[in-house]
Short mmCIF file of C-alpha atoms in Angstrom, two decimals:
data_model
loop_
_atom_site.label_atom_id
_atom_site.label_comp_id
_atom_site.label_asym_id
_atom_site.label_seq_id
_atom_site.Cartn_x
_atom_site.Cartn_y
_atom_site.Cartn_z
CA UNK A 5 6.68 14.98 2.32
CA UNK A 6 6.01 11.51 2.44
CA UNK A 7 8.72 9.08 4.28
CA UNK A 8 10.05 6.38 2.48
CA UNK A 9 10.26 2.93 3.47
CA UNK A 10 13.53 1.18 4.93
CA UNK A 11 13.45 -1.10 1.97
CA UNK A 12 13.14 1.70 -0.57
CA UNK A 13 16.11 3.24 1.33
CA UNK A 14 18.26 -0.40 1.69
CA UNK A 15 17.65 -1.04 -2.34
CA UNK A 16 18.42 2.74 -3.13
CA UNK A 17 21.78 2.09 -1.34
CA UNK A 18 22.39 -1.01 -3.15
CA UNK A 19 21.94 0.57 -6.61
CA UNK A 20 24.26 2.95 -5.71
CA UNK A 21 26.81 0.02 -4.99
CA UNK A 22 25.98 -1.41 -8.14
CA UNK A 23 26.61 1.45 -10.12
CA UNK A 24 29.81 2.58 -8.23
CA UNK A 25 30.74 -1.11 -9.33
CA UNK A 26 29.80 0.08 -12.96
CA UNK A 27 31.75 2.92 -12.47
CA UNK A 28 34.98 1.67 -11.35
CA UNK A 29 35.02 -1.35 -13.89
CA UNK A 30 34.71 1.78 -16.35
CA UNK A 31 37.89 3.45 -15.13
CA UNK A 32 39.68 0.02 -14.85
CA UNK A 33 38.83 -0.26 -18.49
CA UNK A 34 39.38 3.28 -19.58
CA UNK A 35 42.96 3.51 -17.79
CA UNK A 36 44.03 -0.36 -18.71
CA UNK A 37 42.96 0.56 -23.04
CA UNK A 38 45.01 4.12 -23.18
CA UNK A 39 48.38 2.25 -22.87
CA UNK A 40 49.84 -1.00 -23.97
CA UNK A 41 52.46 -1.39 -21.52
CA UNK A 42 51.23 -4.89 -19.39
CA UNK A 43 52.81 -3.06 -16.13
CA UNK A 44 50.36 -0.24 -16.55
CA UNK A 45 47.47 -2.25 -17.26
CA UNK A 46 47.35 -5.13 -14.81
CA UNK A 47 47.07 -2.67 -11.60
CA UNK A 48 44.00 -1.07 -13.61
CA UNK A 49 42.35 -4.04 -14.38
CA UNK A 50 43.16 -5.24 -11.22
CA UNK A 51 41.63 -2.60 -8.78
CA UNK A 52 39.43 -1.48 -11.34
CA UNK A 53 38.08 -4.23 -12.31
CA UNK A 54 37.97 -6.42 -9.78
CA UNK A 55 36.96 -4.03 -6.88
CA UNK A 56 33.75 -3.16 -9.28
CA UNK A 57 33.24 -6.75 -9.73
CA UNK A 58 32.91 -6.75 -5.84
CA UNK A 59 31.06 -3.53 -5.64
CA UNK A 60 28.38 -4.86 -7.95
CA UNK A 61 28.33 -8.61 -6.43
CA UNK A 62 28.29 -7.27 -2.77
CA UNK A 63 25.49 -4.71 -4.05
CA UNK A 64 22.91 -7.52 -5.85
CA UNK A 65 23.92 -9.54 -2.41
CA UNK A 66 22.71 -7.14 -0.39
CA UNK A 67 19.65 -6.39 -2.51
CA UNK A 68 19.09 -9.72 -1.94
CA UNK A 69 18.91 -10.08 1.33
CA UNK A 70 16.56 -6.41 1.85
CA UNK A 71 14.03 -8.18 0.15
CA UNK A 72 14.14 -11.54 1.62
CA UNK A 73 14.06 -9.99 4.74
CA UNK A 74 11.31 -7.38 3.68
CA UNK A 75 9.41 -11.18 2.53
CA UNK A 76 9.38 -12.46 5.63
CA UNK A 77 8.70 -8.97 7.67
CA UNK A 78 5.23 -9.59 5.96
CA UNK A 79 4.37 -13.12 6.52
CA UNK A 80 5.19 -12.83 9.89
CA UNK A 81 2.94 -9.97 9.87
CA UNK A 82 0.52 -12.17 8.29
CA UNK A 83 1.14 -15.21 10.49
CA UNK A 84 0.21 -12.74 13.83
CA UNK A 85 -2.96 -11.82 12.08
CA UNK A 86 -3.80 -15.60 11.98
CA UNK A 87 -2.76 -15.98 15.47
CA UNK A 88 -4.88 -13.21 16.56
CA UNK A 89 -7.87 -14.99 15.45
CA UNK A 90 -7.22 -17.95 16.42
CA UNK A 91 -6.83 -16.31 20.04
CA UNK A 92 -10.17 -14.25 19.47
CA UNK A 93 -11.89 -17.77 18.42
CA UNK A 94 -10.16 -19.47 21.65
CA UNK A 95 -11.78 -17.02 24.09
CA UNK A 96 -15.07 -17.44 22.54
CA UNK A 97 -14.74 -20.84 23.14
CA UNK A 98 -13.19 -20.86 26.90
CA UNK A 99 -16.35 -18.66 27.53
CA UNK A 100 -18.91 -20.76 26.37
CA UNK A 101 -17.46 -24.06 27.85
CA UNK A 102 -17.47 -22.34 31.15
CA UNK A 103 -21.06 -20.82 30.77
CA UNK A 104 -23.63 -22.48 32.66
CA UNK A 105 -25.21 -24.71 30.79
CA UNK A 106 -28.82 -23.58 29.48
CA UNK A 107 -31.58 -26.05 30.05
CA UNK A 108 -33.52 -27.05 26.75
CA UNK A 109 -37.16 -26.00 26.18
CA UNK A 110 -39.76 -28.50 27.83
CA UNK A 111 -41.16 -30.79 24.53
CA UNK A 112 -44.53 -29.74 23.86
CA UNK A 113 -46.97 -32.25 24.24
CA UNK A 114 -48.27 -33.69 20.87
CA UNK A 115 -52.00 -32.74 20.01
CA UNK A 116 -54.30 -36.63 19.80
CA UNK A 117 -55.26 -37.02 16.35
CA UNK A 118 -59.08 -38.31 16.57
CA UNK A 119 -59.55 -41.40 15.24
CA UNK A 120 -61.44 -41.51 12.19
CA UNK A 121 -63.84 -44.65 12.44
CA UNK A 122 -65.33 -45.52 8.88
CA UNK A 123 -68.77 -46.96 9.42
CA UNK A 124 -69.81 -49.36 6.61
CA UNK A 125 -73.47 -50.37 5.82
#
């Protein structure tokens, strides 16, 4: 079975917050429309409804965040790729700056073109 990832799991867990939210605005509204006494229905809308309000807000929040952080996992990831080149290209470098240097090739002498006299009679 394959493993899932820590941001599958972190947005799985914030669904869930969001639909508890969901839920619990549900009951709020469910308890606070069977009667139509005020004194019954303010502590339903109340804990209902406002504690899924702050389920679902705390849940998109955290969502949020997973993937922002999940963002920047990768371009650091990225950015230490980069880095690793650079290093790699560095070396190179260092090593052929501290080579000895290599003497060029001795010019080859030029081959004397014979001079073409024109005679004229």
């Amino acid at each position: 079975m394959k493993r899932s990832s820590p941001l599958a799991l972190a947005l799985w867990s914030c669904a869930a917050l969001v639909v508890a939210g969901g839920v619990a605005i549900t009951v709020g509204y469910v308890i606070a429309a069977r009667t139509l006494d005020v004194f019954d229905q303010i502590p339903a809308l109340v804990s209902g409804g406002i504690g899924g309000i702050a389920l679902v807000v705390t849940g998109c929040v955290l969502g949020y965040v997973q993937v922002g952080r999940a963002c920047a996992e990768r371009e650091r990831a990225d950015d230490d790729a980069v880095l690793l080149r650079v290093g790699t290209l560095a070396a190179l470098e260092r090593r052929r700056l501290a080579a000895p240097p290599v003497a060029a090739p001795a010019a080859r002498p030029r081959p004397r073109r014979a001079s073409a006299k024109r005679g004229g009679a």
